[in-house]
XYZ file of C-alpha atoms in Angstrom:
304
model
C -0.051 -0.170 -0.029
C 1.420 3.426 -0.816
C 2.156 5.772 1.968
C 0.581 9.495 1.625
C 2.954 12.214 1.472
C 1.956 14.979 3.943
C 0.955 18.138 2.232
C 3.248 20.311 4.579
C 4.436 23.884 3.502
C 7.883 24.749 4.835
C 7.687 27.494 7.453
C 10.559 29.958 6.918
C 12.767 30.630 10.032
C 14.308 34.001 10.560
C 17.177 34.981 12.638
C 14.685 36.134 15.454
C 12.743 32.931 15.130
C 16.023 30.801 16.230
C 15.422 30.839 19.980
C 11.650 29.421 19.664
C 12.728 26.846 17.060
C 15.295 25.763 19.537
C 13.059 25.499 22.609
C 10.345 23.793 20.432
C 13.004 21.020 19.438
C 14.364 20.866 23.020
C 10.685 20.644 24.647
C 9.805 18.032 22.389
C 12.723 15.932 23.139
C 12.252 16.400 26.734
C 8.631 15.149 25.983
C 10.285 11.841 24.754
C 8.693 12.275 21.323
C 11.904 11.331 19.449
C 13.146 8.413 21.617
C 10.697 5.700 20.645
C 12.331 3.123 18.315
C 9.106 3.092 16.045
C 9.624 6.956 15.456
C 13.157 6.635 14.321
C 12.330 4.030 11.844
C 9.291 6.091 10.640
C 11.588 8.895 10.099
C 14.470 7.021 8.387
C 11.864 5.320 6.171
C 10.316 8.744 5.271
C 13.573 10.112 4.124
C 14.395 6.889 2.040
C 10.874 7.492 0.239
C 11.749 11.130 -0.112
C 14.745 10.028 -2.283
C 12.846 7.151 -4.130
C 9.804 9.635 -4.941
C 11.964 12.733 -5.807
C 15.037 11.590 -7.250
C 14.809 13.540 -10.392
C 13.991 16.874 -8.735
C 16.814 16.399 -6.388
C 19.467 15.704 -9.128
C 18.186 18.756 -11.084
C 18.821 20.959 -8.277
C 22.317 19.699 -7.600
C 23.267 20.104 -10.934
C 21.845 23.753 -11.063
C 23.856 24.467 -8.131
C 27.307 22.760 -9.140
C 26.946 22.497 -12.711
C 27.280 18.597 -12.853
C 26.608 17.555 -16.349
C 26.860 13.993 -15.845
C 23.964 12.506 -14.013
C 26.082 9.379 -12.886
C 28.175 11.634 -10.863
C 25.423 13.370 -8.960
C 23.767 9.969 -8.231
C 26.965 8.580 -6.985
C 27.884 11.224 -4.614
C 24.502 12.625 -3.414
C 21.816 9.878 -4.024
C 23.610 6.370 -3.529
C 25.531 7.464 -0.547
C 22.783 8.482 1.632
C 20.686 5.708 0.387
C 23.238 3.316 1.425
C 23.532 4.942 4.818
C 19.858 4.437 5.069
C 19.912 0.830 4.207
C 22.617 0.109 6.751
C 20.820 1.793 9.721
C 17.624 0.543 8.883
C 19.050 -3.020 8.858
C 21.180 -2.647 11.964
C 19.430 -0.072 14.187
C 17.587 -2.572 16.419
C 20.754 -4.500 17.091
C 22.645 -1.230 17.931
C 20.171 -0.157 20.487
C 20.338 -3.473 22.496
C 22.169 -3.295 25.676
C 25.835 -4.307 25.741
C 27.002 -6.673 28.481
C 30.384 -5.554 30.104
C 32.662 -6.789 32.735
C 31.630 -5.703 36.250
C 34.003 -4.148 38.325
C 35.065 -6.396 41.384
C 34.007 -3.800 43.947
C 30.353 -3.885 42.653
C 29.932 -7.785 42.458
C 27.297 -9.390 42.531
C 25.764 -6.528 40.221
C 25.866 -6.904 36.560
C 26.997 -3.966 34.072
C 25.551 -3.038 30.721
C 25.852 -0.072 28.136
C 22.816 1.510 27.305
C 22.972 3.905 24.360
C 20.803 6.848 24.797
C 20.071 9.879 22.786
C 21.946 12.982 23.677
C 19.148 15.608 23.102
C 18.845 18.276 20.575
C 21.453 18.413 17.675
C 22.539 21.341 15.487
C 23.923 20.083 11.673
C 25.368 22.877 9.709
C 26.206 21.293 6.358
C 28.265 22.618 3.459
C 27.508 23.573 -0.234
C 29.943 21.190 -1.956
C 28.172 17.947 -1.182
C 24.881 19.614 -0.349
C 22.624 16.477 -0.163
C 25.033 13.843 1.125
C 26.649 15.981 4.057
C 23.225 17.193 5.080
C 21.482 13.790 4.999
C 24.066 11.575 6.239
C 24.462 13.190 9.745
C 20.907 13.638 9.958
C 20.374 9.915 9.567
C 22.707 9.306 12.474
C 21.172 11.901 14.781
C 17.671 10.433 13.927
C 18.807 6.862 14.443
C 20.107 7.815 17.824
C 16.738 9.352 18.730
C 17.589 13.130 18.932
C 15.713 16.270 17.629
C 17.512 18.106 14.927
C 17.769 21.698 13.489
C 19.296 21.154 9.935
C 20.926 24.216 8.604
C 21.571 23.897 4.885
C 23.979 25.913 3.072
C 22.578 29.045 1.515
C 25.346 28.891 -1.223
C 23.709 25.740 -2.844
C 20.281 27.470 -2.866
C 18.441 25.280 -5.489
C 19.343 22.202 -3.484
C 18.636 23.819 -0.074
C 15.395 25.020 -1.316
C 14.407 21.626 -2.632
C 15.355 19.888 0.592
C 13.688 22.243 2.890
C 10.429 21.804 0.951
C 10.627 18.075 0.527
C 11.720 16.914 3.966
C 8.986 18.380 5.988
C 6.490 16.020 3.843
C 8.377 12.944 5.075
C 9.544 13.626 8.413
C 8.074 14.874 12.001
C 8.590 18.705 12.039
C 7.930 18.865 15.626
C 11.243 17.234 16.041
C 13.217 17.749 12.986
C 13.616 21.632 11.747
C 15.212 22.384 8.202
C 16.316 25.875 6.935
C 18.441 27.179 4.227
C 18.200 30.710 4.380
C 20.608 32.889 6.213
C 24.287 32.993 6.097
C 26.824 33.880 8.792
C 24.296 36.094 10.898
C 21.940 32.980 10.880
C 24.792 30.817 12.165
C 25.872 33.050 14.560
C 22.551 33.139 15.958
C 22.305 29.177 16.131
C 25.525 29.086 17.839
C 24.269 31.222 20.705
C 21.676 28.458 21.603
C 22.260 25.622 23.812
C 22.564 22.282 21.707
C 23.725 18.846 22.986
C 25.564 18.157 19.944
C 26.995 20.278 16.937
C 27.841 18.523 13.474
C 29.897 20.754 11.327
C 31.295 20.379 7.711
C 33.398 23.206 6.411
C 36.532 25.259 6.698
C 38.950 25.200 9.504
C 38.317 28.822 10.120
C 34.626 28.541 10.572
C 35.317 25.471 12.461
C 37.290 27.282 14.897
C 34.244 29.626 15.339
C 32.028 26.777 15.791
C 34.254 25.277 18.456
C 34.706 28.222 20.447
C 31.039 28.936 20.605
C 30.430 25.317 21.590
C 32.928 25.448 24.464
C 30.977 27.871 26.226
C 28.294 25.364 26.906
C 30.575 22.438 27.002
C 28.842 21.193 23.789
C 30.617 18.116 22.070
C 31.235 18.735 18.402
C 32.023 16.595 15.374
C 34.086 18.934 13.025
C 34.682 17.524 9.292
C 37.181 20.206 8.247
C 39.065 20.564 4.973
C 42.961 20.043 4.963
C 45.894 19.697 2.628
C 46.260 16.226 1.002
C 49.786 15.384 -0.594
C 50.215 12.621 -2.914
C 53.582 11.069 -3.257
C 54.923 9.737 -6.639
C 58.075 7.606 -6.598
C 59.962 5.886 -9.455
C 58.275 2.484 -8.323
C 54.661 3.388 -9.252
C 52.654 2.724 -12.573
C 52.866 6.483 -13.592
C 49.973 6.253 -16.343
C 47.602 4.325 -13.757
C 48.468 6.987 -10.873
C 47.623 10.000 -13.282
C 44.193 8.532 -14.067
C 43.593 8.299 -10.396
C 44.825 11.802 -9.693
C 42.786 13.171 -12.397
C 39.572 11.154 -11.250
C 40.330 12.131 -7.750
C 41.109 15.790 -8.168
C 38.197 16.679 -10.368
C 35.484 14.465 -9.098
C 32.587 16.798 -7.615
C 33.987 19.743 -9.592
C 37.161 19.471 -7.624
C 35.311 20.233 -4.396
C 36.178 17.197 -2.165
C 38.045 17.782 1.160
C 40.229 14.715 0.718
C 41.011 15.439 -3.024
C 44.926 15.562 -3.654
C 46.074 19.154 -3.229
C 49.714 18.882 -4.359
C 52.161 16.081 -5.621
C 55.470 15.295 -4.040
C 57.461 13.675 -6.974
C 60.611 11.928 -7.120
C 63.201 13.451 -9.585
C 63.216 11.873 -12.849
C 59.537 11.113 -12.813
C 58.002 14.579 -12.979
C 58.087 15.127 -16.998
C 56.276 11.407 -17.789
C 53.954 12.292 -14.943
C 52.911 15.566 -16.469
C 52.485 14.129 -19.817
C 50.351 11.293 -18.480
C 48.055 14.035 -16.496
C 47.617 15.757 -19.679
C 46.347 12.641 -21.307
C 44.241 11.459 -18.686
C 42.606 14.980 -18.431
C 42.005 15.057 -22.131
C 40.300 11.392 -21.907
C 38.203 12.853 -18.943
C 37.528 16.053 -20.578
C 37.781 15.654 -24.387
C 36.194 19.023 -25.448
C 39.021 20.761 -23.806
C 42.284 21.688 -25.685
C 45.849 21.435 -24.208
C 46.113 25.322 -24.146
C 43.091 25.589 -22.054
C 44.783 23.385 -19.404
C 47.336 24.469 -16.627
C 49.447 22.466 -14.328
C 51.785 24.265 -11.972
C 55.191 22.484 -11.297
C 56.850 23.624 -8.054
C 60.597 22.784 -8.230
C 62.200 21.110 -5.216
C 64.216 23.652 -3.428
């Protein structure tokens, strides 16, 4: 039997509305609305249905924001990964929630000891623009599976995807416990960070990560920070240079070059650099045949 989609219209949240939105989520958590296992399964299955029923709309939104002409790339990076996370969570959630027996301290015998996993409370998720679906939905899945209420702040820089998700999600999840908003930039995030959260999940730059961490420290709020970095790739004389070049081009230009673990620079053994550069050009031309050699540029930093 097909499940009906709620005809819910997204209610925009302004900066002034943030304290009330946060209070509503906290009150509903304290009332125990997000803790039942049945509620968690219902939300996760709702998100799964959202993808299955609106796949084309989500793909088109991402393509408008990031210019990904190849549908396969959008499906691989933004659709399949969250769906895989959902399948894994739905399959194992009941076993994850079972009490785990552990060794009892000698001083407390004959008592028995168990680890019982409880939700932390109200969670703030701040997602980035470069993986606007994947890095918004995957942490949301984890927060819901753990029984938390959630404020999901989508990036305003991927406006088409943000608008699509904030219109779709309320039709499939419990809006009393899950709030979604895409509008507002730094001012909105600053206001959100003034509120008391029980966990903050942030994906973005190191500089903004420091701001998030500093704000969280005032309330001793634990954080999960997924930040960018520098990722060298070492090429020596023992590698298959042609094969390495193909992997480098794929890894660097996947998702329009916007991946936090993409190779940033190469450390190349003397005597290999000329062959590597030639192979990189060839691999790039295979991947982007419409571009000419004169339109490509590879910078070589000589060793000091």
